[in-house]
């Protein structure tokens, strides 16, 4: 059986999207991004290329026309006694039409690139969200919410910028350099040599500065993810921060990670931002050199080199068209480097190994007979947390797990529904190994109430119906009545139609937990899993809920984790765990007679720490 371990059950906010799953080479990552774009928009890109070629030719035409304008029109007109401007006006009108056509093509390809970038972002976010739904629970334990959110926002947005702007700039630069270079060779080989020399210097400068700043851009994205993670953590835990007067420490810690972000962003941009000015000055230097060399050749009376004044001026225009793309590319270096790092993180999430489901059996009329046989488990191969777990149940029994914090109670529950895969032994469901059962079929047969309650944006009715999407309104109301939630729901502003926001922030913790229990009740499953389902409910409310849950548990196999031992006295089996091992097992009376660990817990303190 294939094992999937992503680390421990709880991930810190500093968990980072790994880079090992993608190519470390910047070019490979950017090439993969380019292929991703071309897969859907190859015809758009082809149209963009055609428009860029036309735009480049119109720019070239205006540069070459400078020679014709000076040599064939301006110079003769200055020497004529009675100059005629009709022919000049005619040719200028034709040039105006050509340039206008170039403007239209430029507008068209820029609009197309906006469509390509936004469409690609739509696909990326959809692909990332679909991928996230198929990742194992362990992946989210090992990666912080803030880091994952940073992929959806900052990293995806960096790709949008490079696709909408930089990709077109690269295409434009390559095409412009190619056709301009050919035209320069036709006009003057010596001056072309000077232009090539300066272009090489500019490209080497850009490459060296880009190489130095890439590491800083990676650090910037990682620091940004840490800042997002910390803010998300502080927002969700703001009440705890205030209760323990931790504001100053929180501010100090935020200032520390915020300073790390400022430092990495400063180092990245201080290098990248000097590329454009440096290349601009190098381009100006090349312009001066060409002007000097060109003027010398034009004034020299040589049998080997002859050059008109119009040729020199035209070549100077072409030189700008030749070096300007190099400067344009260097201007985009920030976006390209940011995008390459962002693409690494996006593709790392896209390439994360999805949850494997090798099961083929579809449960029909499940009875809820769950058995453990010599089960061993560890969140990582190096640290085993469960040892030789043997549990035999009969359908309809109530099984309670008790023990101290870290004993392995919740871990056992997570193995029943295959949130994690065991390393050794077997877990049988109705006599079938759970590894042979399809995960969706297995999980549909269970109603689960977790210790951490989560409500979704929507009405109270929608949140109850989440347990069974085809449940009628009456079924949802009956489930709420069963668990004692109906009274408080009807006291809300709009009753069952009250809209809950911010994870049910306008409800008490107990009320939120009641809704989670009602959500499990409406599913009417053969197996119930209650992970400290009443831990946040006061004693009076607990008594009401307990009566409803007792009715709910009739005829169902129920696994209960509870800190209050009074809630598990009527369990058919009470399993006492300590450091991942079963140390006692039996009914309440049997365990009291043994006068062991359970006896100590029950007679000493009913609240297990």
Coordinates of C-alpha atoms in Angstrom, one line a residue:
X1 CA 0.0 0.0 0.0
X2 CA 1.3 3.4 -0.9
X3 CA 2.0 5.6 2.1
X4 CA 1.5 9.3 2.1
X5 CA 3.1 11.3 4.9
X6 CA 3.4 15.0 4.8
X7 CA 4.7 15.6 8.2
X8 CA 3.1 15.9 11.6
X9 CA -0.5 16.4 12.3
X10 CA -0.1 20.1 13.0
X11 CA 1.8 22.6 10.8
X12 CA 3.2 25.9 11.9
X13 CA 2.6 29.1 10.2
X14 CA 6.1 29.0 8.8
X15 CA 5.3 25.9 6.7
X16 CA 6.4 26.8 3.2
X17 CA 5.4 25.5 -0.2
X18 CA 8.3 23.3 -1.1
X19 CA 10.4 24.1 -4.2
X20 CA 11.8 20.6 -4.6
X21 CA 8.8 19.4 -6.6
X22 CA 9.5 21.8 -9.4
X23 CA 12.5 22.6 -11.6
X24 CA 15.0 24.8 -9.8
X25 CA 16.1 26.3 -13.2
X26 CA 14.4 29.6 -13.9
X27 CA 14.2 29.0 -17.6
X28 CA 12.6 25.6 -17.1
X29 CA 9.9 27.1 -14.9
X30 CA 9.2 30.0 -17.2
X31 CA 9.1 27.6 -20.2
X32 CA 6.6 25.5 -18.4
X33 CA 4.5 28.6 -17.7
X34 CA 4.7 29.5 -21.4
X35 CA 3.5 26.0 -22.4
X36 CA 0.7 26.3 -20.0
X37 CA -0.4 29.5 -21.7
X38 CA 0.0 28.1 -25.2
X39 CA -2.1 25.1 -24.3
X40 CA -5.3 27.1 -24.3
X41 CA -4.4 30.4 -26.2
X42 CA -2.1 29.3 -29.0
X43 CA -4.4 31.1 -31.6
X44 CA -4.5 34.2 -29.5
X45 CA -0.7 34.1 -29.2
X46 CA -0.3 33.5 -33.0
X47 CA -2.5 36.6 -33.6
X48 CA -0.4 38.6 -31.1
X49 CA 2.8 37.5 -33.0
X50 CA 1.3 38.6 -36.3
X51 CA 0.3 42.0 -34.8
X52 CA 3.8 42.4 -33.3
X53 CA 5.5 41.7 -36.6
X54 CA 3.3 44.3 -38.3
X55 CA 4.0 46.8 -35.6
X56 CA 7.7 46.2 -35.8
X57 CA 7.7 46.6 -39.6
X58 CA 5.8 49.9 -39.3
X59 CA 8.4 51.1 -36.8
X60 CA 11.2 49.9 -39.1
X61 CA 9.5 51.6 -42.1
X62 CA 9.4 55.0 -40.2
X63 CA 13.2 54.6 -39.4
X64 CA 14.2 53.7 -42.9
X65 CA 12.0 56.5 -44.3
X66 CA 14.2 59.0 -42.5
X67 CA 17.0 58.3 -45.0
X68 CA 14.6 58.7 -47.9
X69 CA 13.1 61.8 -46.4
X70 CA 16.5 63.5 -45.9
X71 CA 18.3 62.3 -49.1
X72 CA 15.4 62.3 -51.6
X73 CA 13.3 65.2 -50.3
X74 CA 14.8 67.6 -47.7
X75 CA 18.2 68.0 -49.3
X76 CA 16.8 68.5 -52.9
X77 CA 14.2 70.9 -51.6
X78 CA 16.8 73.0 -49.8
X79 CA 18.7 73.2 -53.1
X80 CA 15.8 74.0 -55.4
X81 CA 15.0 77.5 -56.4
X82 CA 11.2 76.8 -56.4
X83 CA 10.6 73.8 -54.1
X84 CA 7.5 71.7 -54.7
X85 CA 6.0 70.1 -51.6
X86 CA 3.2 68.0 -53.2
X87 CA 5.3 64.8 -53.5
X88 CA 6.6 65.2 -49.9
X89 CA 3.0 65.6 -48.6
X90 CA 1.9 62.5 -50.6
X91 CA 4.7 60.3 -49.1
X92 CA 4.1 61.6 -45.6
X93 CA 0.4 60.8 -45.9
X94 CA 1.3 57.2 -46.9
X95 CA 3.7 56.9 -44.0
X96 CA 0.9 58.2 -41.7
X97 CA -1.4 55.4 -42.9
X98 CA 1.3 52.8 -42.3
X99 CA 2.0 54.1 -38.8
X100 CA -1.8 54.3 -38.0
X101 CA -2.1 50.6 -39.0
X102 CA 0.8 49.8 -36.7
X103 CA -1.0 51.6 -33.8
X104 CA -4.1 49.5 -34.5
X105 CA -2.1 46.3 -34.4
X106 CA -0.4 47.4 -31.2
X107 CA -3.7 48.1 -29.5
X108 CA -5.0 44.8 -30.7
X109 CA -2.2 42.6 -29.3
X110 CA -2.2 44.5 -26.0
X111 CA -6.0 43.8 -25.6
X112 CA -5.4 40.2 -26.6
X113 CA -2.7 39.8 -24.0
X114 CA -5.0 41.1 -21.3
X115 CA -7.5 38.4 -22.3
X116 CA -4.8 35.8 -22.3
X117 CA -3.5 36.8 -18.8
X118 CA -6.9 37.0 -17.2
X119 CA -8.0 33.7 -18.8
X120 CA -4.8 32.0 -17.7
X121 CA -5.3 33.3 -14.1
X122 CA -8.9 31.9 -14.2
X123 CA -7.6 28.5 -15.2
X124 CA -4.7 28.6 -12.7
X125 CA -7.0 29.4 -9.7
X126 CA -9.5 26.8 -10.8
X127 CA -6.7 24.2 -11.2
X128 CA -5.2 25.1 -7.8
X129 CA -8.6 24.9 -6.1
X130 CA -9.4 21.6 -7.7
X131 CA -6.0 20.3 -6.7
X132 CA -6.5 21.5 -3.2
X133 CA -9.7 19.4 -2.9
X134 CA -7.8 16.3 -3.8
X135 CA -4.9 16.7 -1.4
X136 CA -4.7 14.6 1.7
X137 CA -5.4 16.1 5.1
X138 CA -1.8 15.7 6.1
X139 CA -0.8 18.3 3.4
X140 CA -2.8 21.0 5.2
X141 CA -1.3 19.9 8.5
X142 CA 2.2 20.5 7.2
X143 CA 1.5 23.9 5.4
X144 CA 0.1 27.0 7.0
X145 CA -3.1 28.6 5.7
X146 CA -1.3 31.9 5.1
X147 CA 1.3 30.3 2.9
X148 CA -1.4 28.6 0.8
X149 CA -3.4 31.8 0.5
X150 CA -0.2 33.6 -0.6
X151 CA 0.0 31.2 -3.6
X152 CA -3.6 32.1 -4.7
X153 CA -3.0 35.9 -4.3
X154 CA 0.6 37.1 -4.5
X155 CA 2.1 34.3 -6.6
X156 CA -0.8 34.1 -9.1
X157 CA -0.9 37.9 -9.5
X158 CA 2.9 38.0 -10.2
X159 CA 2.2 35.5 -13.1
X160 CA -0.6 37.8 -14.4
X161 CA 1.8 40.7 -14.6
X162 CA 4.4 38.8 -16.5
X163 CA 1.9 37.3 -18.9
X164 CA 0.1 40.5 -19.7
X165 CA 3.2 42.7 -20.0
X166 CA 6.5 40.9 -20.1
X167 CA 5.5 38.0 -22.4
X168 CA 4.4 40.5 -25.1
X169 CA 7.6 42.5 -24.5
X170 CA 9.8 39.4 -25.1
X171 CA 8.0 38.6 -28.3
X172 CA 8.2 42.2 -29.5
X173 CA 11.9 42.5 -28.6
X174 CA 12.9 39.3 -30.4
X175 CA 11.0 40.2 -33.5
X176 CA 12.2 43.9 -33.5
X177 CA 15.8 42.9 -32.9
X178 CA 15.7 40.4 -35.8
X179 CA 14.3 42.6 -38.5
X180 CA 16.2 45.7 -37.2
X181 CA 19.5 43.8 -37.3
X182 CA 18.9 42.7 -40.9
X183 CA 18.1 46.3 -41.9
X184 CA 21.2 47.6 -40.1
X185 CA 23.4 45.2 -42.0
X186 CA 22.0 46.4 -45.3
X187 CA 22.7 50.1 -44.3
X188 CA 26.2 49.8 -42.8
X189 CA 28.3 46.8 -41.6
X190 CA 30.7 48.9 -39.5
X191 CA 28.0 50.7 -37.6
X192 CA 26.2 47.4 -37.1
X193 CA 29.3 46.1 -35.4
X194 CA 29.3 49.0 -32.9
X195 CA 25.6 48.4 -32.1
X196 CA 26.2 44.7 -31.5
X197 CA 29.1 45.5 -29.2
X198 CA 27.0 47.8 -27.0
X199 CA 24.0 45.3 -27.1
X200 CA 26.3 42.5 -25.8
X201 CA 27.5 44.8 -23.0
X202 CA 23.9 45.6 -22.1
X203 CA 22.8 41.9 -22.1
X204 CA 25.8 40.8 -19.9
X205 CA 25.0 43.6 -17.4
X206 CA 21.3 42.5 -17.3
X207 CA 22.2 38.9 -16.8
X208 CA 24.7 39.5 -14.0
X209 CA 22.3 41.8 -12.1
X210 CA 19.4 39.4 -12.6
X211 CA 21.4 36.5 -11.3
X212 CA 22.2 38.4 -8.1
X213 CA 18.7 39.6 -7.4
X214 CA 16.9 36.2 -8.1
X215 CA 17.7 34.8 -4.6
X216 CA 16.4 38.0 -3.0
X217 CA 13.1 37.7 -5.0
X218 CA 12.6 34.1 -3.7
X219 CA 13.3 35.3 -0.1
X220 CA 10.8 38.2 -0.7
X221 CA 8.0 35.8 -1.7
X222 CA 8.7 33.5 1.2
X223 CA 8.7 36.4 3.6
X224 CA 5.5 37.7 2.2
X225 CA 3.9 34.2 2.8
X226 CA 5.1 34.3 6.4
X227 CA 3.6 37.8 6.9
X228 CA 0.2 36.6 5.4
X229 CA 0.3 33.5 7.6
X230 CA 1.1 35.5 10.8
X231 CA -1.7 38.0 10.0
X232 CA -4.2 35.2 9.4
X233 CA -3.2 33.5 12.6
X234 CA -3.5 36.7 14.7
X235 CA -6.9 37.5 13.2
X236 CA -8.3 34.1 14.1
X237 CA -6.7 34.2 17.5
X238 CA -7.4 37.8 18.4
X239 CA -9.5 36.9 21.4
X240 CA -6.7 34.8 22.9
X241 CA -4.2 37.6 22.2
X242 CA -6.4 40.1 24.2
X243 CA -7.2 37.6 27.0
X244 CA -3.5 37.0 27.7
X245 CA -2.5 40.7 27.0
X246 CA -0.2 39.5 24.3
X247 CA -0.6 42.6 22.1
X248 CA 3.0 43.9 22.6
X249 CA 4.6 40.6 21.9
X250 CA 2.4 40.1 18.8
X251 CA 3.4 43.6 17.6
X252 CA 7.1 42.8 18.2
X253 CA 6.9 39.5 16.4
X254 CA 5.1 41.1 13.5
X255 CA 7.6 43.8 13.3
X256 CA 10.3 41.2 13.1
X257 CA 8.8 39.2 10.2
X258 CA 7.7 42.5 8.5
X259 CA 11.3 43.7 8.7
X260 CA 12.4 40.5 7.0
X261 CA 10.0 41.2 4.2
X262 CA 11.2 44.8 3.9
X263 CA 14.9 43.7 3.8
X264 CA 14.4 41.0 1.2
X265 CA 12.2 43.2 -1.0
X266 CA 14.7 46.1 -0.7
X267 CA 17.7 43.8 -1.6
X268 CA 15.7 42.4 -4.6
X269 CA 14.6 45.7 -6.0
X270 CA 17.7 47.7 -5.3
X271 CA 19.6 45.5 -7.8
X272 CA 16.8 45.0 -10.3
X273 CA 15.8 48.7 -10.4
X274 CA 19.3 49.8 -11.5
X275 CA 19.2 47.7 -14.6
X276 CA 17.0 50.1 -16.6
X277 CA 19.1 53.2 -15.8
X278 CA 22.4 51.4 -16.5
X279 CA 21.2 50.0 -19.8
X280 CA 19.7 53.4 -20.7
X281 CA 23.1 55.1 -20.2
X282 CA 24.8 52.3 -22.1
X283 CA 22.3 52.8 -24.9
X284 CA 23.0 56.5 -24.9
X285 CA 26.8 55.8 -25.0
X286 CA 26.2 53.6 -28.1
X287 CA 24.2 56.3 -29.7
X288 CA 27.0 58.7 -29.3
X289 CA 29.6 56.2 -30.7
X290 CA 27.5 55.5 -33.7
X291 CA 27.0 59.2 -34.3
X292 CA 30.7 59.8 -34.2
X293 CA 31.6 56.9 -36.4
X294 CA 28.8 57.5 -38.8
X295 CA 29.6 61.2 -39.1
X296 CA 33.3 60.3 -39.7
X297 CA 32.4 57.9 -42.5
X298 CA 30.0 60.4 -44.1
X299 CA 32.6 63.2 -44.1
X300 CA 35.5 60.9 -45.1
X301 CA 36.3 60.8 -48.8
X302 CA 37.0 57.1 -49.0
X303 CA 36.8 54.6 -51.9
X304 CA 35.8 51.9 -49.4
X305 CA 33.1 53.5 -47.4
X306 CA 30.6 56.0 -48.7
X307 CA 27.6 57.1 -46.5
X308 CA 25.0 59.8 -46.9
X309 CA 23.8 62.0 -44.2
X310 CA 20.3 60.4 -44.5
X311 CA 21.9 56.9 -43.9
X312 CA 23.6 58.1 -40.7
X313 CA 20.4 59.6 -39.3
X314 CA 18.4 56.5 -40.3
X315 CA 21.0 54.2 -38.7
X316 CA 20.8 56.2 -35.5
X317 CA 17.0 55.6 -35.5
X318 CA 17.6 51.9 -36.1
X319 CA 20.1 51.8 -33.3
X320 CA 17.4 53.0 -30.9
X321 CA 15.1 50.3 -32.2
X322 CA 17.9 47.8 -31.7
X323 CA 18.9 48.7 -28.1
X324 CA 15.5 49.7 -26.9
X325 CA 14.2 46.1 -26.7
X326 CA 17.2 45.2 -24.5
X327 CA 16.3 48.1 -22.2
X328 CA 12.6 47.0 -22.3
X329 CA 13.4 43.5 -21.3
X330 CA 15.7 44.7 -18.5
X331 CA 12.8 47.0 -17.3
X332 CA 10.7 43.8 -16.9
X333 CA 13.3 42.0 -14.9
X334 CA 11.5 42.6 -11.6
X335 CA 8.3 41.0 -13.0
X336 CA 10.1 38.1 -14.6
X337 CA 12.1 37.3 -11.5
X338 CA 9.0 37.7 -9.3
X339 CA 7.0 35.5 -11.7
X340 CA 9.7 32.8 -11.9
X341 CA 9.6 32.5 -8.1
X342 CA 5.8 32.7 -8.0
X343 CA 5.6 30.1 -10.8
X344 CA 7.8 27.7 -8.7
X345 CA 5.4 28.0 -5.8
X346 CA 2.3 27.7 -7.9
X347 CA 3.6 24.6 -9.7
X348 CA 4.7 23.2 -6.4
X349 CA 1.1 23.2 -5.2
X350 CA -0.1 21.9 -8.5
X351 CA 2.4 19.1 -8.5
X352 CA 1.7 18.1 -4.9
X353 CA 0.8 14.4 -4.8
X354 CA -3.0 14.1 -4.5
X355 CA -4.7 11.8 -2.1
X356 CA -4.5 8.2 -3.3
X357 CA -7.7 6.1 -3.3
X358 CA -7.0 2.5 -4.2
X359 CA -10.3 1.3 -2.9
X360 CA -12.8 -0.2 -5.3
X361 CA -15.6 -1.4 -3.0
X362 CA -18.8 0.7 -2.8
X363 CA -20.6 0.2 0.5
X364 CA -24.2 -0.9 0.2
X365 CA -26.4 -0.9 3.4
X366 CA -23.4 -0.5 5.7
X367 CA -23.9 -1.9 9.2
X368 CA -21.1 0.0 11.0
X369 CA -19.1 -2.9 12.2
X370 CA -15.5 -1.5 12.7
X371 CA -12.6 -3.5 13.9
X372 CA -8.9 -2.7 14.5
X373 CA -6.3 -5.5 14.3
X374 CA -2.7 -4.9 15.3
X375 CA -2.7 -1.4 13.9
X376 CA 0.5 0.7 14.0
X377 CA 0.7 4.3 12.8
X378 CA 3.0 7.2 12.7
X379 CA 2.6 10.6 11.0
X380 CA 6.2 10.2 9.9
X381 CA 8.1 6.9 9.5
X382 CA 10.6 8.2 12.2
X383 CA 7.9 8.7 14.9
X384 CA 5.3 6.1 15.6
X385 CA 2.3 7.2 17.6
X386 CA 0.1 4.2 17.8
X387 CA 1.2 0.7 18.8
X388 CA -0.7 -2.7 18.4
X389 CA -4.2 -1.2 18.5
X390 CA -6.8 -4.0 18.7
X391 CA -10.5 -3.0 18.9
X392 CA -13.5 -5.2 18.2
X393 CA -17.0 -3.7 17.9
X394 CA -20.5 -4.8 17.1
X395 CA -22.9 -2.7 15.1
X396 CA -24.8 -0.2 17.3
X397 CA -22.3 -0.2 20.1
X398 CA -21.0 3.0 21.7
X399 CA -17.2 3.0 22.0
X400 CA -15.5 5.7 24.1
X401 CA -11.8 6.7 24.1
X402 CA -10.3 8.3 27.1
X403 CA -6.8 9.2 28.0
X404 CA -4.5 12.2 28.5
X405 CA -3.6 14.7 25.8
X406 CA -1.4 13.1 23.1
X407 CA -2.6 9.6 24.0
X408 CA -3.8 9.0 20.4
X409 CA -7.6 9.3 20.7
X410 CA -8.1 11.7 17.8
X411 CA -5.5 9.8 15.7
X412 CA -7.5 6.6 16.0
X413 CA -10.7 8.5 14.8
X414 CA -8.7 9.9 11.8
X415 CA -7.7 6.4 10.8
X416 CA -11.3 5.1 10.7
X417 CA -12.2 7.6 7.9
X418 CA -8.8 7.2 6.2
X419 CA -7.6 10.8 6.7
X420 CA -4.3 9.0 7.2
X421 CA -3.0 5.5 6.1
X422 CA -1.8 3.0 8.6
X423 CA 1.7 1.5 8.5
X424 CA 0.8 -2.0 9.7
X425 CA -2.2 -4.1 10.7
X426 CA -5.8 -3.9 9.4
X427 CA -8.9 -1.8 9.9
X428 CA -12.1 -3.7 8.9
X429 CA -15.4 -2.1 8.1
X430 CA -18.2 -4.7 7.9
X431 CA -15.4 -7.2 7.5
X432 CA -13.9 -5.3 4.5
X433 CA -10.4 -3.7 4.8
X434 CA -11.0 0.0 4.7
X435 CA -8.2 0.2 2.1
X436 CA -10.4 -1.7 -0.3
X437 CA -13.4 0.7 0.2
X438 CA -13.7 3.8 -1.8
X439 CA -13.0 6.8 0.4
X440 CA -16.0 8.8 -0.6
X441 CA -18.3 5.7 0.1
X442 CA -16.5 5.2 3.4
X443 CA -16.9 8.8 4.6
X444 CA -20.5 9.1 3.4
X445 CA -21.3 6.3 5.9
X446 CA -20.0 8.3 8.8
X447 CA -21.3 11.4 10.6
X448 CA -18.4 13.3 12.1
X449 CA -18.4 16.1 14.6
X450 CA -14.9 17.4 15.1
X451 CA -13.5 19.3 18.1
X452 CA -12.9 22.3 15.9
X453 CA -16.3 23.5 14.6
X454 CA -16.4 25.2 11.2
X455 CA -19.5 26.8 9.7
X456 CA -19.7 28.1 6.1
X457 CA -21.1 31.4 4.8
X458 CA -24.8 30.8 4.2
X459 CA -28.0 30.3 6.1
X460 CA -28.4 28.1 9.2
X461 CA -30.4 25.7 7.0
X462 CA -27.6 25.5 4.5
X463 CA -25.1 24.7 7.2
X464 CA -27.2 21.9 8.5
X465 CA -27.9 20.6 5.0
X466 CA -24.1 20.4 4.4
X467 CA -24.3 16.9 6.0
X468 CA -26.7 15.7 3.4
X469 CA -27.1 18.0 0.3
X470 CA -30.4 16.5 -0.8
X471 CA -32.0 16.8 2.6
X472 CA -35.4 18.6 2.8
X473 CA -36.0 21.6 5.0
X474 CA -38.1 19.4 7.2
X475 CA -35.3 16.9 7.6
X476 CA -32.9 19.7 8.6
X477 CA -35.4 21.0 11.2
X478 CA -35.9 17.6 12.6
X479 CA -32.2 17.1 13.0
X480 CA -31.9 20.4 14.8
X481 CA -34.8 19.4 17.2
X482 CA -33.1 16.1 17.8
X483 CA -29.9 17.6 19.1
X484 CA -31.6 20.5 21.0
X485 CA -30.6 23.3 18.5
X486 CA -34.1 24.2 17.4
X487 CA -34.9 26.6 20.3
X488 CA -31.8 28.9 19.9
X489 CA -32.2 28.8 16.0
X490 CA -35.8 30.1 16.2
X491 CA -34.6 32.9 18.5
X492 CA -32.2 34.2 15.8
X493 CA -33.3 37.2 13.6
X494 CA -34.6 35.1 10.7
X495 CA -34.6 31.7 12.3
X496 CA -33.4 29.0 10.0
X497 CA -32.9 31.6 7.2
X498 CA -30.4 33.6 9.3
X499 CA -27.2 34.1 7.3
X500 CA -24.0 33.2 9.1
X501 CA -20.8 35.0 8.2
X502 CA -17.2 34.8 9.5
X503 CA -17.5 31.1 10.5
X504 CA -20.6 31.9 12.6
X505 CA -19.0 34.6 14.6
X506 CA -22.3 36.0 15.8
X507 CA -23.0 32.6 17.5
X508 CA -21.6 31.3 20.8
X509 CA -19.2 28.4 20.6
X510 CA -21.8 26.1 22.1
X511 CA -24.4 27.2 19.5
X512 CA -21.9 26.6 16.7
X513 CA -21.2 23.2 18.0
X514 CA -24.9 22.4 18.2
X515 CA -25.2 23.2 14.5
X516 CA -22.2 20.9 13.7
X517 CA -24.0 18.1 15.6
X518 CA -27.2 18.8 13.7
X519 CA -25.2 18.6 10.5
X520 CA -24.1 15.1 11.4
X521 CA -27.6 14.1 12.5
X522 CA -29.2 15.0 9.2
X523 CA -26.9 12.6 7.4
X524 CA -28.4 9.7 9.3
X525 CA -25.3 7.6 9.0
X526 CA -24.7 4.1 10.5
X527 CA -21.5 5.3 12.2
X528 CA -21.1 8.4 14.3
X529 CA -17.7 9.9 15.3
X530 CA -17.9 12.5 18.1
X531 CA -14.5 14.1 18.8
X532 CA -15.2 16.0 22.0
X533 CA -18.4 17.2 20.5
X534 CA -19.7 18.7 23.7
X535 CA -16.4 20.2 25.0
X536 CA -17.6 23.8 24.4
X537 CA -21.1 23.5 25.7
X538 CA -22.1 24.4 29.2
X539 CA -23.5 21.8 31.6
X540 CA -27.2 22.7 31.2
X541 CA -26.9 22.7 27.4
X542 CA -24.9 19.5 27.5
X543 CA -27.7 17.7 29.2
X544 CA -30.1 18.8 26.5
X545 CA -27.7 17.8 23.8
X546 CA -26.9 14.5 25.5
X547 CA -30.5 13.4 25.4
X548 CA -30.7 14.2 21.7
X549 CA -27.4 12.5 21.0
X550 CA -28.5 9.4 23.0
X551 CA -31.5 9.2 20.7
X552 CA -29.3 9.8 17.7
X553 CA -26.9 7.1 18.7
X554 CA -29.5 4.4 19.0
X555 CA -28.8 1.6 16.5
X556 CA -25.6 3.3 15.3
X557 CA -22.0 2.5 16.0
X558 CA -20.6 5.5 17.8
X559 CA -17.0 6.4 18.6
X560 CA -16.8 9.1 21.3
X561 CA -13.9 11.1 22.6
X562 CA -14.7 13.0 25.7
X563 CA -12.9 14.8 28.5
X564 CA -15.8 14.5 30.8
X565 CA -16.0 10.9 31.9
X566 CA -19.6 11.3 33.0
X567 CA -20.6 11.4 29.4
X568 CA -19.2 8.0 28.6
X569 CA -20.4 6.0 31.6
X570 CA -23.1 4.2 29.5
X571 CA -20.6 3.2 26.7
X572 CA -20.5 -0.4 25.7
X573 CA -16.7 -0.2 25.6
X574 CA -14.4 2.3 27.2
X575 CA -10.8 2.2 25.8
X576 CA -8.1 3.8 27.9
X577 CA -5.1 5.0 25.9
X578 CA -1.7 6.1 27.1
X579 CA 1.1 7.1 24.7
X580 CA -0.4 5.4 21.8
X581 CA -1.2 2.0 23.5
X582 CA -4.4 0.5 24.8
X583 CA -3.8 -0.1 28.5
X584 CA -7.3 -0.8 29.7
X585 CA -10.5 -1.9 27.9
X586 CA -14.0 -2.7 29.2
X587 CA -17.3 -1.2 30.5
X588 CA -17.5 1.5 33.1
X589 CA -18.1 -0.9 36.0
X590 CA -15.5 -3.4 34.8
X591 CA -12.8 -0.7 34.7
X592 CA -13.7 0.6 38.1
X593 CA -13.3 -2.9 39.5
X594 CA -9.8 -3.1 38.1
X595 CA -8.9 0.0 40.0
X596 CA -6.3 0.9 37.3
X597 CA -5.8 4.1 35.3
X598 CA -9.5 4.6 34.5
X599 CA -10.3 4.3 38.2
X600 CA -7.7 7.0 39.0
X601 CA -9.1 9.3 36.3
X602 CA -12.7 8.8 37.4
X603 CA -12.2 9.1 41.1
X604 CA -9.6 11.8 40.9
X605 CA -10.8 14.3 38.3
X606 CA -13.5 13.8 35.6
X607 CA -11.8 16.5 33.4
X608 CA -8.9 14.8 31.7
X609 CA -6.0 17.2 31.0

